[in-house]
Amino acid sequence: MYRVSAFLHRFAFALLAGVVVATLWVNLSPDGYYDFIEMRLADLPLPLWLASLPVSLTPVVLVSDGLMALFFFFVGKELWEALILERGALTAKGAWLPLGLTLGGMVGASLAWLALSLLLQTSEEASFGTGWPVPLGTDVVLGYLVGRWVFGPGHPALHLLLLLCIATDILALLVVGLAYPAVSLRLLWLALPVLASVGVWMVWGRRPPVTASERRTRAMLALWPYVIAGALSWLGVVASGLPGALGVLPVIPAIAHADRAFGLFAEAEEFLHDPLNRLAHLLIKPLAVVLFLFGLTRGGIDFAAFAPTTTILLGSLWLGRPVGMICGGVAVALMSGLRLPQGVLLRDLIVVALIMGTGFTVPVLALQTALPGGAMQEAARLGAALSLCVAPLALLLARVMKR
C-alpha cells in the first residue's frame, strides 16, 4: 500500500468547511442563503432543439451540474483503471463480487426507504415511492476517510471500499437521472459523447508507434483534444436530460493512460505522466475549491428540519444498505464460488457495508429532484448530514468483531 497523498484530507476539509459555512448561514439568515444559491447569474437563450425549457445559470446549478463533473471524472478514473488494467481489482471474475455488493446495497437502501415511508411518512406532499432514489448514493471522500480511520492505513479493505463508493455513486446518479430527468429524456443526444470519445481516441488516444518522430509523439500526448472532447461529452449528457455531473465520464476510456496505477489517493500517482494522470493531477487543486463550493451550495443544514424523512433516510443508509450489500455479496459468492479479496475477512466486509452508510454528496444531489421542495428536502438533507455519525459506530463494530 502506497502512502496516501495529503489532498485526500484537503478534499474532506474543503467539503466540510463548505457545509459548516452554509449551515451557519442558513440558520442565521435563511432568506439570504437561499437568495444566494438561487441567484440568476445568466439566462441562456438556447434553441428549442438544444433545450426545451429556458436555462438559467445559478450558483447551485453551476456547481452541481458543471463543476462536479470534474470531481466525478477524477474518481471515475480509479474505477476505469480497476476494470481495464492487467492487475486491476475488477478484471475478469474480480468484478462480480463488488457488483453484487453494489447492486445489493442500492436495492436494500431503496426497499428500506419504501418500507419505512409506509410506516413513518406523514407529509401530505409524499405519495408512495416518493424519493426512493435519494438513499442510493454514498460519499467517496468522506467514506474513504472514515475507512482509513476505522481500518488504518494499508488495509486491503480500503481499496474495495473506494471502488464500491465510486461505483455506487455513479450508478445512483444514473438512476436519478433516468427516474427524474432535468428535462424530458432525449437519449439521442448521447450520440455526441460517443462520437467525441471515439474521435479523440482514434486520433490521440492510442499510443504513438515506436517509429513516430518526437514531434508526433509530443503532439499525441497533448491534453487539449481531451478537454474539447470532454466539453462536447458534457454538452451531450446535459442535453439528453441526465445529470451534468456524469457529463465527462464517457471520455475516460478514450484518454491514453499508463499500464499501471497506484491508487486514486496515492502519492505515487504523481510519478505517472500519461495524459489521463496528467489531467487528474491538474484537477487536484481546483477540486478542493469545487468541493467547498458544493458544500456551500448544497450543504446548508437546518437543524430544526427534523422530520420522518430524516429517520427514513438514516434507516435506509444504516440498515437497508448494509443488509442489502451482505445479501447481494453472499448471493453472488454462492452462485459463482468467488471468495473475498485477499486480506479481506467477512467481518471487514460487514464494516465496509456500514461505512457505506455515509451518504452525503450524492444523496444531497438526488434530493433536489427526487423530493418535493421545502420541508422534505431539508429533512432529508439533515439525515444525510447525520449519516456521518456512522463513523464511530463502524469503529466500535470493527473493534468488537476483531475481539
Short mmCIF file of C-alpha atoms in Angstrom, two decimals, residues 135-377:
data_model
loop_
_atom_site.label_atom_id
_atom_site.label_comp_id
_atom_site.label_asym_id
_atom_site.label_seq_id
_atom_site.Cartn_x
_atom_site.Cartn_y
_atom_site.Cartn_z
CA PRO A 135 -30.52 6.84 -0.43
CA LEU A 136 -28.92 5.06 -3.39
CA GLY A 137 -25.66 7.04 -3.32
CA THR A 138 -22.90 7.48 -0.77
CA ASP A 139 -19.83 9.73 -0.37
CA VAL A 140 -16.44 8.84 -1.87
CA VAL A 141 -14.19 11.28 0.02
CA LEU A 142 -15.79 11.08 3.47
CA GLY A 143 -16.42 7.33 3.16
CA TYR A 144 -12.79 6.61 2.31
CA LEU A 145 -11.58 8.91 5.10
CA VAL A 146 -13.78 7.07 7.61
CA GLY A 147 -12.43 3.77 6.25
CA ARG A 148 -8.82 4.84 6.88
CA TRP A 149 -9.77 5.85 10.40
CA VAL A 150 -11.51 2.54 11.09
CA PHE A 151 -9.16 0.10 9.31
CA GLY A 152 -5.92 2.04 9.50
CA PRO A 153 -3.64 2.74 6.51
CA GLY A 154 -2.65 -0.17 4.29
CA HIS A 155 -5.65 -2.43 4.91
CA PRO A 156 -6.81 -4.32 1.76
CA ALA A 157 -10.44 -3.47 2.54
CA LEU A 158 -9.76 0.21 1.80
CA HIS A 159 -9.44 -0.28 -1.95
CA LEU A 160 -12.61 -2.37 -2.03
CA LEU A 161 -14.40 0.37 -0.09
CA LEU A 162 -13.17 3.04 -2.51
CA LEU A 163 -14.31 1.14 -5.60
CA LEU A 164 -17.69 0.38 -4.06
CA CYS A 165 -18.23 4.05 -3.19
CA ILE A 166 -17.32 5.23 -6.69
CA ALA A 167 -19.43 2.60 -8.48
CA THR A 168 -22.38 3.23 -6.17
CA ASP A 169 -22.29 6.99 -6.68
CA ILE A 170 -22.06 6.78 -10.47
CA LEU A 171 -24.88 4.23 -10.73
CA ALA A 172 -27.00 6.19 -8.26
CA LEU A 173 -26.67 9.40 -10.29
CA LEU A 174 -27.56 7.50 -13.45
CA VAL A 175 -30.69 6.06 -11.80
CA VAL A 176 -31.69 9.50 -10.51
CA GLY A 177 -31.23 10.97 -13.98
CA LEU A 178 -33.36 8.29 -15.62
CA ALA A 179 -36.07 8.45 -12.96
CA TYR A 180 -36.16 12.26 -12.61
CA PRO A 181 -34.58 13.80 -15.74
CA ALA A 182 -33.83 17.53 -15.68
CA VAL A 183 -35.86 17.84 -18.91
CA SER A 184 -37.71 15.22 -20.92
CA LEU A 185 -35.28 12.45 -21.78
CA ARG A 186 -33.75 12.82 -25.22
CA LEU A 187 -31.25 9.99 -25.22
CA LEU A 188 -30.35 10.58 -28.86
CA TRP A 189 -28.07 13.33 -27.55
CA LEU A 190 -25.88 10.61 -26.01
CA ALA A 191 -24.53 10.03 -29.50
CA LEU A 192 -22.48 13.21 -29.01
CA PRO A 193 -20.38 11.79 -26.09
CA VAL A 194 -19.90 8.58 -28.08
CA LEU A 195 -18.73 10.41 -31.20
CA ALA A 196 -16.47 12.73 -29.20
CA SER A 197 -14.88 9.81 -27.36
CA VAL A 198 -14.39 7.64 -30.45
CA GLY A 199 -13.00 10.55 -32.42
CA VAL A 200 -10.45 11.63 -29.83
CA TRP A 201 -9.40 8.01 -29.21
CA MET A 202 -8.79 7.28 -32.88
CA VAL A 203 -6.59 10.33 -33.34
CA TRP A 204 -4.93 10.84 -29.92
CA GLY A 205 -5.95 8.07 -27.53
CA ARG A 206 -3.72 5.31 -28.88
CA ARG A 207 -0.06 5.06 -28.06
CA PRO A 208 2.25 6.59 -30.66
CA PRO A 209 4.17 4.00 -32.68
CA VAL A 210 7.80 3.37 -31.80
CA THR A 211 8.88 4.80 -35.17
CA ALA A 212 6.98 8.07 -34.62
CA SER A 213 9.01 11.26 -34.57
CA GLU A 214 9.49 13.17 -31.33
CA ARG A 215 7.22 15.94 -32.60
CA ARG A 216 4.46 13.44 -33.42
CA THR A 217 4.87 11.78 -30.02
CA ARG A 218 4.56 15.09 -28.18
CA ALA A 219 1.52 16.04 -30.25
CA MET A 220 -0.23 12.77 -29.31
CA LEU A 221 0.42 13.46 -25.62
CA ALA A 222 -1.29 16.87 -25.75
CA LEU A 223 -4.22 17.43 -23.41
CA TRP A 224 -6.31 19.98 -25.31
CA PRO A 225 -8.06 17.41 -27.56
CA TYR A 226 -9.36 15.61 -24.47
CA VAL A 227 -10.57 18.88 -22.98
CA ILE A 228 -12.58 19.61 -26.14
CA ALA A 229 -13.94 16.06 -26.20
CA GLY A 230 -14.89 16.36 -22.54
CA ALA A 231 -16.78 19.61 -23.20
CA LEU A 232 -18.70 18.01 -26.08
CA SER A 233 -19.44 14.96 -23.96
CA TRP A 234 -20.77 17.12 -21.12
CA LEU A 235 -22.99 19.02 -23.54
CA GLY A 236 -24.46 15.79 -24.92
CA VAL A 237 -25.17 14.35 -21.47
CA VAL A 238 -26.85 17.54 -20.22
CA ALA A 239 -28.92 17.91 -23.40
CA SER A 240 -30.09 14.30 -23.00
CA GLY A 241 -31.62 15.14 -19.61
CA LEU A 242 -29.14 13.19 -17.48
CA PRO A 243 -27.19 14.79 -14.59
CA GLY A 244 -24.41 17.04 -15.77
CA ALA A 245 -22.17 15.60 -13.04
CA LEU A 246 -21.83 12.48 -15.23
CA GLY A 247 -21.01 14.51 -18.31
CA VAL A 248 -17.26 13.90 -18.66
CA LEU A 249 -17.21 10.21 -17.69
CA PRO A 250 -17.74 8.88 -21.26
CA VAL A 251 -14.39 10.37 -22.34
CA ILE A 252 -12.28 8.49 -19.77
CA PRO A 253 -11.91 5.28 -21.85
CA ALA A 254 -10.68 7.34 -24.81
CA ILE A 255 -7.80 9.01 -22.96
CA ALA A 256 -4.34 7.48 -23.28
CA HIS A 257 -3.26 6.01 -19.95
CA ALA A 258 -0.42 4.14 -18.30
CA ASP A 259 -0.45 0.36 -17.95
CA ARG A 260 -0.34 0.56 -14.16
CA ALA A 261 -1.86 2.52 -11.27
CA PHE A 262 -1.05 3.02 -7.61
CA GLY A 263 -4.47 4.11 -6.34
CA LEU A 264 -6.56 7.25 -6.51
CA PHE A 265 -5.22 8.88 -3.35
CA ALA A 266 -1.64 7.50 -3.54
CA GLU A 267 1.31 9.90 -3.68
CA ALA A 268 2.99 7.57 -6.17
CA GLU A 269 0.35 8.51 -8.79
CA GLU A 270 2.22 11.80 -9.20
CA PHE A 271 5.05 9.92 -10.93
CA LEU A 272 2.78 8.82 -13.80
CA HIS A 273 2.76 11.28 -16.71
CA ASP A 274 0.34 9.76 -19.20
CA PRO A 275 -2.48 12.10 -20.37
CA LEU A 276 -5.10 10.58 -18.06
CA ASN A 277 -2.95 11.03 -14.96
CA ARG A 278 -1.78 14.48 -16.03
CA LEU A 279 -5.38 15.59 -16.33
CA ALA A 280 -6.12 14.14 -12.90
CA HIS A 281 -3.09 15.90 -11.39
CA LEU A 282 -4.19 19.24 -12.85
CA LEU A 283 -7.58 18.85 -11.17
CA ILE A 284 -6.33 18.25 -7.62
CA LYS A 285 -6.12 21.89 -6.50
CA PRO A 286 -9.26 23.09 -8.33
CA LEU A 287 -11.27 20.20 -6.89
CA ALA A 288 -10.70 21.42 -3.34
CA VAL A 289 -12.44 24.64 -4.37
CA VAL A 290 -15.18 22.68 -6.16
CA LEU A 291 -15.91 20.58 -3.08
CA PHE A 292 -16.01 23.69 -0.89
CA LEU A 293 -18.49 25.28 -3.28
CA PHE A 294 -20.55 22.10 -3.34
CA GLY A 295 -20.73 22.08 0.45
CA LEU A 296 -21.61 25.79 0.38
CA THR A 297 -24.42 25.49 -2.18
CA ARG A 298 -25.82 22.08 -1.21
CA GLY A 299 -24.85 21.56 2.42
CA GLY A 300 -26.86 24.13 4.34
CA ILE A 301 -28.37 22.08 7.19
CA ASP A 302 -31.43 23.36 9.02
CA PHE A 303 -31.27 21.80 12.50
CA ALA A 304 -34.98 22.46 13.01
CA ALA A 305 -35.89 20.40 9.94
CA PHE A 306 -36.00 17.02 11.69
CA ALA A 307 -39.00 15.05 10.37
CA PRO A 308 -39.94 11.46 9.45
CA THR A 309 -37.97 11.86 6.20
CA THR A 310 -34.80 12.26 8.30
CA THR A 311 -35.40 8.94 10.05
CA ILE A 312 -36.36 7.24 6.79
CA LEU A 313 -33.09 8.28 5.12
CA LEU A 314 -30.98 7.20 8.11
CA GLY A 315 -32.75 3.84 8.27
CA SER A 316 -32.21 3.32 4.53
CA LEU A 317 -28.49 4.12 4.77
CA TRP A 318 -27.66 2.42 8.07
CA LEU A 319 -29.90 -0.65 7.81
CA GLY A 320 -31.11 -1.10 4.26
CA ARG A 321 -27.77 -0.64 2.53
CA PRO A 322 -25.64 -2.90 4.80
CA VAL A 323 -28.24 -5.69 4.78
CA GLY A 324 -28.63 -5.41 1.01
CA MET A 325 -24.86 -5.44 0.46
CA ILE A 326 -24.34 -8.55 2.56
CA CYS A 327 -27.26 -10.34 0.88
CA GLY A 328 -26.07 -9.33 -2.59
CA GLY A 329 -22.47 -10.33 -1.86
CA VAL A 330 -23.46 -13.68 -0.37
CA ALA A 331 -25.78 -14.42 -3.32
CA VAL A 332 -23.03 -13.72 -5.86
CA ALA A 333 -20.48 -15.73 -3.86
CA LEU A 334 -22.80 -18.73 -3.65
CA MET A 335 -23.67 -18.63 -7.35
CA SER A 336 -20.14 -18.13 -8.64
CA GLY A 337 -17.99 -19.68 -5.91
CA LEU A 338 -15.99 -16.45 -5.54
CA ARG A 339 -14.10 -15.56 -2.41
CA LEU A 340 -13.39 -12.23 -0.78
CA PRO A 341 -10.33 -10.28 -1.99
CA GLN A 342 -7.07 -11.36 -0.44
CA GLY A 343 -6.66 -10.00 3.07
CA VAL A 344 -10.36 -9.05 3.44
CA LEU A 345 -12.34 -11.04 6.01
CA LEU A 346 -16.10 -11.31 6.38
CA ARG A 347 -16.02 -9.02 9.40
CA ASP A 348 -14.17 -6.44 7.30
CA LEU A 349 -16.90 -6.66 4.68
CA ILE A 350 -19.58 -6.02 7.31
CA VAL A 351 -17.71 -2.92 8.49
CA VAL A 352 -17.31 -1.75 4.87
CA ALA A 353 -21.07 -2.12 4.39
CA LEU A 354 -21.71 0.01 7.48
CA ILE A 355 -19.23 2.70 6.38
CA MET A 356 -21.09 2.89 3.07
CA GLY A 357 -23.93 4.37 5.12
CA THR A 358 -22.14 7.73 4.96
CA GLY A 359 -24.49 9.12 2.36
CA PHE A 360 -23.84 12.81 1.82
CA THR A 361 -22.67 14.01 -1.60
CA VAL A 362 -24.87 12.01 -3.98
CA PRO A 363 -27.97 11.81 -1.73
CA VAL A 364 -27.81 15.61 -1.41
CA LEU A 365 -27.61 15.87 -5.21
CA ALA A 366 -30.53 13.46 -5.60
CA LEU A 367 -32.94 15.04 -3.14
CA GLN A 368 -33.19 18.22 -5.22
CA THR A 369 -35.09 16.39 -7.97
CA ALA A 370 -36.42 13.29 -6.21
CA LEU A 371 -38.25 15.05 -3.35
CA PRO A 372 -40.81 17.86 -3.26
CA GLY A 373 -39.24 21.19 -2.39
CA GLY A 374 -39.35 22.62 1.10
CA ALA A 375 -39.64 20.64 4.32
CA MET A 376 -39.00 17.15 2.89
CA GLN A 377 -35.79 18.24 1.18
#
